[in-house]
Short mmCIF file of C-alpha atoms in Angstrom, two decimals:
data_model
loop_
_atom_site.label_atom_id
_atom_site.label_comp_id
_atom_site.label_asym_id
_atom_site.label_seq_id
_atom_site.Cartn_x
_atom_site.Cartn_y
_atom_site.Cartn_z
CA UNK A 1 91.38 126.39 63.39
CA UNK A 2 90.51 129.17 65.45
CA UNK A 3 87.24 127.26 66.78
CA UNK A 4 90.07 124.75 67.87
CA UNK A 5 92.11 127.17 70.00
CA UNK A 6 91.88 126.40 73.75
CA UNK A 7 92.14 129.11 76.25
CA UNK A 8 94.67 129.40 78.77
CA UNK A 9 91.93 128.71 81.77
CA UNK A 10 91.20 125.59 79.58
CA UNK A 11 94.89 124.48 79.64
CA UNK A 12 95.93 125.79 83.02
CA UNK A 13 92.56 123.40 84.35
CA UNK A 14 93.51 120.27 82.03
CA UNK A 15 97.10 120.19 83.49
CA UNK A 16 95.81 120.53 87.20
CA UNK A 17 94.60 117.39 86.42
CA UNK A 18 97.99 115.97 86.04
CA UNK A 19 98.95 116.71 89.99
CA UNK A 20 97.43 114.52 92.16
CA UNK A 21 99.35 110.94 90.04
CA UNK A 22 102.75 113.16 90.24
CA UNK A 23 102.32 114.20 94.09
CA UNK A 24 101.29 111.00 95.03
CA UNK A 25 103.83 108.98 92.90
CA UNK A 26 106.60 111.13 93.96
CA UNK A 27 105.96 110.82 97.68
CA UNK A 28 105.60 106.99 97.07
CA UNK A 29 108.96 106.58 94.75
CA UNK A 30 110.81 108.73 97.34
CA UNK A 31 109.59 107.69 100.77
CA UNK A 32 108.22 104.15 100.47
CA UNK A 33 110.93 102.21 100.47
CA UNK A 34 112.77 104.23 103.32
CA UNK A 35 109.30 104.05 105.28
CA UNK A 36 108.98 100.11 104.92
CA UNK A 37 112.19 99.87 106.20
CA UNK A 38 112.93 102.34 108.70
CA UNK A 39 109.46 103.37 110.07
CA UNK A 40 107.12 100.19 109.55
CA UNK A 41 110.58 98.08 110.52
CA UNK A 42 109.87 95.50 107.58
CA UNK A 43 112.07 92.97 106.70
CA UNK A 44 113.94 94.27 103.13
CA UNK A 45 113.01 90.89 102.41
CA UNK A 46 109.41 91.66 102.45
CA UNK A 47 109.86 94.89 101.64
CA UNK A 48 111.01 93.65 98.37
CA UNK A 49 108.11 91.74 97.28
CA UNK A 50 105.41 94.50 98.42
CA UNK A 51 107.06 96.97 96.26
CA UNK A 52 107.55 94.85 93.41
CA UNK A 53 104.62 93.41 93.89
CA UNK A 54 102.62 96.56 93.74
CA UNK A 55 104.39 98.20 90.99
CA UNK A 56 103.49 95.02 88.83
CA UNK A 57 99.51 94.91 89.91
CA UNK A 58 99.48 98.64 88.99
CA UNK A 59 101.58 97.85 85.43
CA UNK A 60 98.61 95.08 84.58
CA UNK A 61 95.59 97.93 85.75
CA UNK A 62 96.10 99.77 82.89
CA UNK A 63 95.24 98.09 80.06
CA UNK A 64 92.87 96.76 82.16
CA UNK A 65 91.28 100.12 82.67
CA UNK A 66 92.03 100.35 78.96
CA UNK A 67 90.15 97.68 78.19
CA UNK A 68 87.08 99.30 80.24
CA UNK A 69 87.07 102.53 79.18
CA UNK A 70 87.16 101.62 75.35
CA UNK A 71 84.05 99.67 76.23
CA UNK A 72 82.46 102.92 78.10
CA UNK A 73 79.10 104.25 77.04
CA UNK A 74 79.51 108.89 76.14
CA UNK A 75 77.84 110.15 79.27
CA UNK A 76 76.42 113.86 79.33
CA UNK A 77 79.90 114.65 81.02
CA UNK A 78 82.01 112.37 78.18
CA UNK A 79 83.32 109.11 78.52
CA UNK A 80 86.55 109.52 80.16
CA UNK A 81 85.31 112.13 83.01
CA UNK A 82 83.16 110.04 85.11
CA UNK A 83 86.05 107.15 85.42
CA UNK A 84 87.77 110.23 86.87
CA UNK A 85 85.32 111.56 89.21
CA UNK A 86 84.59 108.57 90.81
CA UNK A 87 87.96 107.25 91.86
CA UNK A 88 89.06 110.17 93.25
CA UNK A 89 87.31 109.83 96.86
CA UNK A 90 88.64 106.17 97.26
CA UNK A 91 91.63 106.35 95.96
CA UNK A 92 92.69 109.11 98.94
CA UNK A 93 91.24 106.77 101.12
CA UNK A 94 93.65 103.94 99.92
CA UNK A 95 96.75 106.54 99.85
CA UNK A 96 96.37 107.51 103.48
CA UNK A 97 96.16 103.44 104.64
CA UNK A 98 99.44 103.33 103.11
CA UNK A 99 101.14 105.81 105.60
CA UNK A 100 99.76 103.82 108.47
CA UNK A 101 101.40 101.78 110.78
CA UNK A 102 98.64 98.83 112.25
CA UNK A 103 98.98 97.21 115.61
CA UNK A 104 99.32 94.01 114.10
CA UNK A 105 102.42 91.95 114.91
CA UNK A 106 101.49 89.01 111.84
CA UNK A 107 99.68 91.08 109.07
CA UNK A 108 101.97 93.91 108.32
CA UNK A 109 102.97 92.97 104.95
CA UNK A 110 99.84 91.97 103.90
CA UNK A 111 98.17 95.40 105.08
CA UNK A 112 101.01 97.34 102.62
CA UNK A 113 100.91 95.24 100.01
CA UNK A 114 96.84 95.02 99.84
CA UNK A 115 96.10 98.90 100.21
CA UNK A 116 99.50 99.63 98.14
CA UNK A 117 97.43 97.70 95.03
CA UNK A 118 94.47 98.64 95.80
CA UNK A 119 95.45 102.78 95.49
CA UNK A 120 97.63 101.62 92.27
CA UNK A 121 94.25 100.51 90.57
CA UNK A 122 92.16 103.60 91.70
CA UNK A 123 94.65 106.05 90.82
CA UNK A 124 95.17 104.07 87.65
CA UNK A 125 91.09 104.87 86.97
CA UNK A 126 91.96 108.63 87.37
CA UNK A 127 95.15 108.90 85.64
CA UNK A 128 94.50 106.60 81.81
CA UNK A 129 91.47 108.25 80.93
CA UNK A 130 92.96 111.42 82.37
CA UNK A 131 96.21 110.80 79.88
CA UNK A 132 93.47 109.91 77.06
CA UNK A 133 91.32 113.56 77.49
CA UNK A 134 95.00 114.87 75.63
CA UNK A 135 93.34 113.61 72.28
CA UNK A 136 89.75 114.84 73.42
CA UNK A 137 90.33 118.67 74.26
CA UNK A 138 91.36 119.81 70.58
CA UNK A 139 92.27 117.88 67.29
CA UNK A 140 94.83 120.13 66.41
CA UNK A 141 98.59 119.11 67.06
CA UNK A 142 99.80 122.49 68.40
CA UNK A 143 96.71 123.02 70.73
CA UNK A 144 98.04 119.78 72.04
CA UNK A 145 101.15 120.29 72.45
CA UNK A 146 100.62 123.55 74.19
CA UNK A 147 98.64 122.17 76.16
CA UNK A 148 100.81 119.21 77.28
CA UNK A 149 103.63 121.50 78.06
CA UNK A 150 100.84 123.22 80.70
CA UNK A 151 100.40 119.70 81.75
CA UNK A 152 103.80 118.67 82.39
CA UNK A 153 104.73 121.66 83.95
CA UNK A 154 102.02 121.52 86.40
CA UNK A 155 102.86 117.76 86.62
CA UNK A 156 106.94 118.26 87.38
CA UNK A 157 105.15 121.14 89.73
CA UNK A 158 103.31 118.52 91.48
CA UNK A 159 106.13 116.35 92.03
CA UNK A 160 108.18 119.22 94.08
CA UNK A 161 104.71 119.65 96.04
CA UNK A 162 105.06 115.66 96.95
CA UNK A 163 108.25 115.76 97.25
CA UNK A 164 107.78 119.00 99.71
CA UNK A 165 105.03 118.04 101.59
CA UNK A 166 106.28 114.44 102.03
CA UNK A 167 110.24 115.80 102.62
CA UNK A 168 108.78 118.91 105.12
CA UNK A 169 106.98 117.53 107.60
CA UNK A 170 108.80 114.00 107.35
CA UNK A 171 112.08 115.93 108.08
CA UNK A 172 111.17 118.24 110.37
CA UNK A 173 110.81 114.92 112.87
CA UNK A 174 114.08 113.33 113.35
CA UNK A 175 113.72 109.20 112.55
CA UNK A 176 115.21 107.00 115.10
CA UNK A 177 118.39 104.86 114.51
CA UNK A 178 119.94 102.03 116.37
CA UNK A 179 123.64 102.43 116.46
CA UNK A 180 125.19 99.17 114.85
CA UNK A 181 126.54 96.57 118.56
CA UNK A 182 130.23 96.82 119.38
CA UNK A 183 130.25 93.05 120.67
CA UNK A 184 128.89 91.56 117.39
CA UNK A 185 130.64 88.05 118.85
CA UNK A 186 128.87 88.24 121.49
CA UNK A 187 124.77 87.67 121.01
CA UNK A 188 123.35 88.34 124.21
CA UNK A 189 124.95 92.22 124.61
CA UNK A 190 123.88 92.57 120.79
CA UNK A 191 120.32 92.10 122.14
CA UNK A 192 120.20 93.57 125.23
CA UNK A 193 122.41 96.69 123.15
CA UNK A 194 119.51 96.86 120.83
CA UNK A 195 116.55 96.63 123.30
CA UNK A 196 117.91 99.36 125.16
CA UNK A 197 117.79 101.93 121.65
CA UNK A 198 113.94 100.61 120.57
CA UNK A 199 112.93 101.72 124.31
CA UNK A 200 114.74 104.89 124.14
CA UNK A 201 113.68 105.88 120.71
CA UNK A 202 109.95 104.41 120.77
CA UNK A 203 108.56 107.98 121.35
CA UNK A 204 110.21 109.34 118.71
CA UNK A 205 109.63 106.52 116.34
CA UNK A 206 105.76 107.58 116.90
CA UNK A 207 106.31 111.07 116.01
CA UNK A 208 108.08 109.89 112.93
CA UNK A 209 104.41 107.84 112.19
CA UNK A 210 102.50 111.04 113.02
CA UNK A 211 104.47 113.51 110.85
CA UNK A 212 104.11 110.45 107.40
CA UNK A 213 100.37 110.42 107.96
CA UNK A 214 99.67 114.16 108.46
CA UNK A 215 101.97 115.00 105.19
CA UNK A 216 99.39 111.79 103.66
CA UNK A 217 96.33 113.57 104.64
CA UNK A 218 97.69 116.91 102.73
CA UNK A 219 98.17 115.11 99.78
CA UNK A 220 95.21 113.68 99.85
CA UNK A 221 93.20 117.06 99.96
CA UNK A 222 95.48 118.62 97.53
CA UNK A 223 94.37 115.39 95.36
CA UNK A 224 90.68 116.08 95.59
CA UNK A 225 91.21 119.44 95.04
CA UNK A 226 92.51 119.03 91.57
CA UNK A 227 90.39 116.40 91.02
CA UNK A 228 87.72 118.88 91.35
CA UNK A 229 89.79 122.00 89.36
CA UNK A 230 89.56 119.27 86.00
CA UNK A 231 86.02 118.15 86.33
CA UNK A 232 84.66 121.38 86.29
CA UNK A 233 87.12 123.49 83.82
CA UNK A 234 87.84 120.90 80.99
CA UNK A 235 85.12 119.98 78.40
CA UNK A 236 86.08 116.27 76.87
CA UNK A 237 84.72 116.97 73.33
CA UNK A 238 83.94 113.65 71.27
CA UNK A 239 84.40 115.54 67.74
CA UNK A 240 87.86 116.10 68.60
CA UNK A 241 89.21 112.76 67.90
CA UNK A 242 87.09 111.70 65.39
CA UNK A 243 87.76 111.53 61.24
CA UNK A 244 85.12 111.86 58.54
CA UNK A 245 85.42 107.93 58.06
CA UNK A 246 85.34 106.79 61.68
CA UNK A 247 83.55 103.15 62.26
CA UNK A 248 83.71 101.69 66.08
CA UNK A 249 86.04 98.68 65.99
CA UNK A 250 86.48 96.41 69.23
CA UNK A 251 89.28 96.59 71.73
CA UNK A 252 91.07 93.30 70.96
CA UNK A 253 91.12 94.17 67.06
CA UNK A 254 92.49 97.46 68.55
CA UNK A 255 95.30 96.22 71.13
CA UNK A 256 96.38 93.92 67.72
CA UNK A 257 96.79 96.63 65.41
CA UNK A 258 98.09 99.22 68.07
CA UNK A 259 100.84 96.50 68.81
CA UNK A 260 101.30 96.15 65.01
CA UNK A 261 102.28 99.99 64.74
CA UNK A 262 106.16 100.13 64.30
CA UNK A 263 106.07 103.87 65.02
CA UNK A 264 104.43 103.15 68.38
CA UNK A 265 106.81 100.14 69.46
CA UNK A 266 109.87 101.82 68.90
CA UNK A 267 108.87 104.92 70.78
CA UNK A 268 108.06 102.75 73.67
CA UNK A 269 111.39 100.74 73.69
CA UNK A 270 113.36 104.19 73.43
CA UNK A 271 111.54 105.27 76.84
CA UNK A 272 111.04 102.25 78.58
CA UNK A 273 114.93 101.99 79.44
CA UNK A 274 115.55 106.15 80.03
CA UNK A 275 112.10 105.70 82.17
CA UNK A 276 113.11 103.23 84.06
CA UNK A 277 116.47 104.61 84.66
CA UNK A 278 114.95 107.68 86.33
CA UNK A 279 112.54 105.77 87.97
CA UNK A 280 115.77 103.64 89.75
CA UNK A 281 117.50 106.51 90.91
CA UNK A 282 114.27 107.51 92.32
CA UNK A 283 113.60 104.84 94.72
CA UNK A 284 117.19 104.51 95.97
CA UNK A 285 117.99 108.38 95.89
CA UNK A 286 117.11 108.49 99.53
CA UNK A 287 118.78 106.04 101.01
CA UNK A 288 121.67 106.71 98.81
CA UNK A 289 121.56 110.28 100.24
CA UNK A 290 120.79 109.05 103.58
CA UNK A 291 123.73 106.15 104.20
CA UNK A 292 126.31 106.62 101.54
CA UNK A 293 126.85 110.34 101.79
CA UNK A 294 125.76 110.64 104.98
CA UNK A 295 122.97 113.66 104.69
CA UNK A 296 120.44 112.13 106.92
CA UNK A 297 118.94 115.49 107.59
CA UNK A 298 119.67 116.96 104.17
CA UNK A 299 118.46 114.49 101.60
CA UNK A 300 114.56 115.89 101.29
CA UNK A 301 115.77 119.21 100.63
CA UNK A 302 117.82 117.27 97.89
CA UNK A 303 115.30 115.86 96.80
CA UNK A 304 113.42 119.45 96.44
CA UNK A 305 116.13 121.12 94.60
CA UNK A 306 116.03 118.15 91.86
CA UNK A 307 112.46 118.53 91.38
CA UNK A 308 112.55 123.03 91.79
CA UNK A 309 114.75 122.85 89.01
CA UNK A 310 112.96 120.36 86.58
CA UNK A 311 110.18 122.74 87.38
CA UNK A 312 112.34 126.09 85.84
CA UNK A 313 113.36 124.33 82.98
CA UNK A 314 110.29 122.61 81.04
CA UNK A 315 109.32 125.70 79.48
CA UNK A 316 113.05 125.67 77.98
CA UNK A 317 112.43 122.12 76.42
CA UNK A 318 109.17 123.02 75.43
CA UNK A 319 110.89 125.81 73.67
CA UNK A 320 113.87 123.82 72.73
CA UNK A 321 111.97 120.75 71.08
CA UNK A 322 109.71 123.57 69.26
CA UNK A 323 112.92 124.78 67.63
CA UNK A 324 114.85 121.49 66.96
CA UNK A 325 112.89 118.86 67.19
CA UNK A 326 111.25 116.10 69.37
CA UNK A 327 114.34 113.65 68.69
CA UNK A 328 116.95 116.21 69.17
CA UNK A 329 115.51 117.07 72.34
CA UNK A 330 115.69 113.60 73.57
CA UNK A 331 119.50 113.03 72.40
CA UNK A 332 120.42 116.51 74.36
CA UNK A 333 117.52 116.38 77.40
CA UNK A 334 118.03 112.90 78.34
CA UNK A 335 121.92 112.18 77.52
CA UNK A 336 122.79 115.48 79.82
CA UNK A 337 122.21 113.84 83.05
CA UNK A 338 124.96 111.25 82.73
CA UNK A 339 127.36 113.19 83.57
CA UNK A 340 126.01 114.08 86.79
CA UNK A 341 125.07 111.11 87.85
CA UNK A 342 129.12 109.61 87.59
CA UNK A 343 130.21 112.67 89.30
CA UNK A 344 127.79 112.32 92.39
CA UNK A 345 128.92 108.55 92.62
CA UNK A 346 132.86 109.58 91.55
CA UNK A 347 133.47 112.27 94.35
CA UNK A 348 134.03 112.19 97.75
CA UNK A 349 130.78 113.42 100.05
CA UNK A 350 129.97 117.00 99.55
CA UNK A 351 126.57 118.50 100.15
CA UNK A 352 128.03 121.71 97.71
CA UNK A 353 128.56 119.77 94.55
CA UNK A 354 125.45 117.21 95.81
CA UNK A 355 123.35 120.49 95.27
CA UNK A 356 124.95 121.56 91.92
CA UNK A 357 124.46 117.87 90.41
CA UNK A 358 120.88 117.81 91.69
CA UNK A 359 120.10 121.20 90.51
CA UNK A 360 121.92 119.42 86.82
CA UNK A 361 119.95 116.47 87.42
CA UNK A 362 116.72 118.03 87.42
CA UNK A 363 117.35 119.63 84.31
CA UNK A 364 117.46 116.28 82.64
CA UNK A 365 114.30 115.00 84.77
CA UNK A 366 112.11 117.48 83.07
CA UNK A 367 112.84 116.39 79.34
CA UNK A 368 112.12 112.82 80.74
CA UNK A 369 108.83 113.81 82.11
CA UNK A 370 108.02 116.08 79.01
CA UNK A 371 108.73 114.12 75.68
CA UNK A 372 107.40 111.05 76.07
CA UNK A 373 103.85 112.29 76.65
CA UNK A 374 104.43 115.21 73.94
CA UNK A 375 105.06 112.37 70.97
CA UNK A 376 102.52 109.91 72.00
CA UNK A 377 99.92 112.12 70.17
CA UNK A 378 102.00 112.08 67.45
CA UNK A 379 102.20 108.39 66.92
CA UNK A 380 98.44 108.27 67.84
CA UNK A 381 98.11 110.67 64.56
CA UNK A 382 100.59 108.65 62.34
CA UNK A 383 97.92 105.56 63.12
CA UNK A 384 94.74 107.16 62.49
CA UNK A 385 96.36 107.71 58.89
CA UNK A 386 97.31 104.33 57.97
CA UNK A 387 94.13 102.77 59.92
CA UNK A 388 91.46 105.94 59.16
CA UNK A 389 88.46 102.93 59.60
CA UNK A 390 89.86 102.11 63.17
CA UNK A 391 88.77 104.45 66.12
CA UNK A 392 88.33 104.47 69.92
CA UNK A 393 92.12 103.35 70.48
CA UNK A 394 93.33 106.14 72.53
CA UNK A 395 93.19 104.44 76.01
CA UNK A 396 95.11 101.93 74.97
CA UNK A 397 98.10 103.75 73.65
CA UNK A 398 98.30 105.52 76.52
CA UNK A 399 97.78 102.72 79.33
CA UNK A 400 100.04 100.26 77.17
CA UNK A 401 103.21 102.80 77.48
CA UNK A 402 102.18 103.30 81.37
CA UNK A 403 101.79 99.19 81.51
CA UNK A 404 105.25 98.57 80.28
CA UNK A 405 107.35 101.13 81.78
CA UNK A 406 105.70 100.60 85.26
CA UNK A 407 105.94 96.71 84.87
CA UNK A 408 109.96 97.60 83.99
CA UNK A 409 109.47 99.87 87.21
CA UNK A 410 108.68 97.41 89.72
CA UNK A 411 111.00 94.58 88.48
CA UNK A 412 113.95 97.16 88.83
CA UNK A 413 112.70 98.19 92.76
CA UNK A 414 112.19 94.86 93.64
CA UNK A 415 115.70 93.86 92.68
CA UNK A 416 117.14 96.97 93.76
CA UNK A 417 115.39 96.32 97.65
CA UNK A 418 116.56 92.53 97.44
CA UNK A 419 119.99 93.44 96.64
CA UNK A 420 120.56 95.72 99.80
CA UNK A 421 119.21 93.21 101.61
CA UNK A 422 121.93 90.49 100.02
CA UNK A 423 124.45 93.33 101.01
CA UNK A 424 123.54 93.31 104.75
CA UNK A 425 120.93 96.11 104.77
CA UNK A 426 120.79 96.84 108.75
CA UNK A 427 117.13 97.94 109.37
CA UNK A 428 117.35 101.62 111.28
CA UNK A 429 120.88 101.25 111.24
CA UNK A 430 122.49 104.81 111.47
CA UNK A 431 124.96 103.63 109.15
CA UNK A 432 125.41 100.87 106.86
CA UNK A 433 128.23 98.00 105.60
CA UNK A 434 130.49 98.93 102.84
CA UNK A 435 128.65 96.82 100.57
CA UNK A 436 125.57 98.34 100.92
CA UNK A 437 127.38 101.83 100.05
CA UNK A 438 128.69 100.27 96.93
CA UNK A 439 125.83 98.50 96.10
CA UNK A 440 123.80 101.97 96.67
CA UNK A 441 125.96 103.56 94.80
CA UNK A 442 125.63 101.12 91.29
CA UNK A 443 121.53 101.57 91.82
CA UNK A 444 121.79 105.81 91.15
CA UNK A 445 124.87 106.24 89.26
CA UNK A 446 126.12 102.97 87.18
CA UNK A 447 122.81 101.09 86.26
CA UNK A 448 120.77 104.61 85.57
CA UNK A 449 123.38 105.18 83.50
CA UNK A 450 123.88 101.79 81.06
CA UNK A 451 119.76 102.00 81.00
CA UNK A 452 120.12 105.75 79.72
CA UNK A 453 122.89 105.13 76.92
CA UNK A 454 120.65 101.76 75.64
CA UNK A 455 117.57 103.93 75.62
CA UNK A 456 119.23 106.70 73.35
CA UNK A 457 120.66 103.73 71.10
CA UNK A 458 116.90 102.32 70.30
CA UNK A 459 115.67 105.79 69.99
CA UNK A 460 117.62 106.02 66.96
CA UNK A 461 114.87 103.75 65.11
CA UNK A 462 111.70 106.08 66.12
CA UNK A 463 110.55 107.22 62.22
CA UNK A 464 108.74 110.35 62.96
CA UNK A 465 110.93 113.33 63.28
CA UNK A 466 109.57 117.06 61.94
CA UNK A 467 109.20 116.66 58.62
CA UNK A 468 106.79 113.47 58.68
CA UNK A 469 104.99 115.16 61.71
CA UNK A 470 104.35 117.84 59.32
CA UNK A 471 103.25 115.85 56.94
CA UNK A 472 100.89 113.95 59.10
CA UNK A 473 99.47 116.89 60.39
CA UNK A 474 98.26 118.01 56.60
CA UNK A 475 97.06 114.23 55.74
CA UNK A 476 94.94 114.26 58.83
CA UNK A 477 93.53 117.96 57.88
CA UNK A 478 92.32 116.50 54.58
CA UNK A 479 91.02 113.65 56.13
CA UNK A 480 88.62 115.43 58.48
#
């Protein structure tokens, strides 16, 4: 047991490795749908369709990368570490394209939509086998868990650096609006109205381009940078996932039996619908900050005080879910945010109580981002036990929770960006209809919170609480 112990540099360089897919994804759930539709001037329409579009693509790369890596060859590095190394340059390529604005009057969407997929796929190569190396850096459950609490602590970390970066130098510029015509009967002043505010905000519409792509290029450094931190201070050690009994079995007699695990299934439908909830109020927070309470220059520092205080607070539920329980934590973590989120919808436009609910709100964010990955190895252990002849299968419990959630994730945007634009979404509009205030207003406050409370019900069925993880832990001791 003591062999099994990992140091602190060990952990501290594992959950680096957990930045760059939280910076990046952050900056993207945040800013992209606000940058399609004020900076790039897309149609929501379109809009729409690239991020739902992209979102899906990325939701069927993971098993797909599953599928690969289970097939992977050890390597003098391991198996999972080259798939890592090797993405890393191109997928920062990809990421910066996305920030760009072409000089193309016909290809726009297709530009978005192509590099959008093509960085989901690459940064889906770093971040499954990355999620995998959890059951490859020590085989025993409290090494793990300490070091997944490292992990998402740097990870919540990472998302206050994307949100930061991004939020920084994005705010710092001041993005262009066209005030909404006063003779909306009359066509021709509605045009010549509008001509007049493109020409006198077109040089300040580039600055607002500049500012996306240099906070782009930081995140892309910061992303090699880890990159680099994890290949050279974590040591993927085959031993640690293997039993006494272990025979290879193939993929597709894998996927069947992983689907066959009840313990597994019910974990996933518990998080799929408080995952997706967060991930909702995510791509609409801006714009709900922006238009419906009316802190156009406030809403990145908002943003930074949800993610500063989901930060604070993991070690608390790593604490909390050490004393009580996994399940308890994610009736008390997860439930605690509903409040907040009726109040910030409920009250008249304060940037006071906005603070206090997102400070509230970000306590709830980190036990989202912290127990789902802290009980997949536990359901990963409960298999091994009932299938000790079956081996190899990490990859795909791990990309098969990412697959679902982030398939969930990109029907949700792409209804979300269609309904604003069946509400009269005004593209740069420095304020908005009624409906799309309301309609704002149901995307981070009403639907979050339905998905929450039917998450929490489902959870109820999840079979492994303390005692059976206990239990587990002792079978799998005498099995090795």
């Amino acid at each position: 047991e003591n062999r099994e112990r990992l140091s602190v540099c060990s952990k501290l360089c594992y959950a680096v490795g957990g930045a760059p897919y939280q910076i990046t994804g952050c900056a993207l759930g945040f800013f992209l749908q606000i940058y399609l539709l004020d900076v790039a001037q897309l149609d929501p329409f379109y809009a729409s369709i690239i991020l739902f579009v992209g979102r899906a693509w990325d939701a069927i790369t993971d098993p797909m990368v599953g599928f690969f890596i289970s097939k992977t060859s050890w390597t003098r590095v391991g198996r999972l570490m080259p798939w890592i190394i090797f993405s890393t340059p191109f997928a920062v390529t990809a990421y910066i394209l996305i920030w760009f604005v072409p000089d193309i009057s016909r290809g726009q969407v297709m530009w978005y939509l192509f590099f959008y997929c093509i960085f989901q796929t690459l940064v889906t190569c770093f971040h499954v086998p990355y999620s995998a190396l959890t059951m490859f850096i020590s085989r025993e459950q409290s090494e793990r868990d300490s070091a997944t609490a490292y992990r998402m602590t740097v990870e919540v970390l990472g998302s206050v650096l994307g949100t930061a970066i991004q939020g920084q130098i994005v705010g710092k510029v001041d993005t262009p609006c066209v005030e909404s015509p006063l003779f909306i009967s009359k066509p021709n002043s509605s045009v010549a109205m509008e001509e007049l505010n493109m020409t006198r905000d077109t040089g300040s519409l580039t600055d607002t381009r500049n500012a996306y792509m240099i906070a782009a290029g930081v995140i892309g450094g910061l992303y090699i940078l880890c990159a680099i931190i994890l290949s050279l201070g974590v040591r993927e050690r085959r031993e640690s996932s293997q039993l006494q009994s272990d025979e290879p079995g193939s993929f597709f007699q894998g996927l069947k039996l992983v689907m066959n695990h009840g313990a597994y299934i019910k974990l996933i439908a518990g998080f799929l619908f408080t995952s997706l909830a967060f991930m909702l109020l995510e791509g609409n927070f801006a714009l709900f900050c922006t238009y419906t309470l009316g802190f156009r220059n406030e809403f990145h520092n908002i943003l930074l005080a949800i993610m500063l205080s989901a930060t604070l607070t993991i070690p608390l539920w790593q604490w909390f879910l050490t004393r009580f329980g996994k399940k308890t934590a994610v009736y008390v973590g997860i439930s605690s945010a509903i409040p907040f989120l009726i109040l910030v919808a409920v009250l008249d436009s304060n940037l006071i109580v906005t603070y206090i609910v997102a400070v509230a709100a970000g306590i709830s964010v980190a036990a989202a981002f912290l127990l789902p990955w802290s009980m997949l190895p536990d359901v990963i252990d409960d298999f091994k036990l009932q299938h000790p002849d079956s081996h190899g299968h990490e990859a795909i419990f791990f990309s098969f929770y990412v697959f679902f959630t982030k398939f969930a994730s990109g029907v949700s945007l792409g209804i979300s960006t269609l309904s604003l634009d069946f509400a009269g979404y005004q593209t740069r509009g420095c304020s908005q209809p009624s409906e799309v205030n309301i309609t704002l207003k149901m995307l981070v406050s009403a639907v979050p919170v339905g998905l929450i409370l039917l998450g929490l019900l489902l959870f109820k069925l999840y079979p492994i609480d303390e005692e059976k993880r206990r239990k587990n832990k002792k079978a799998l001791q005498d099995l090795r």
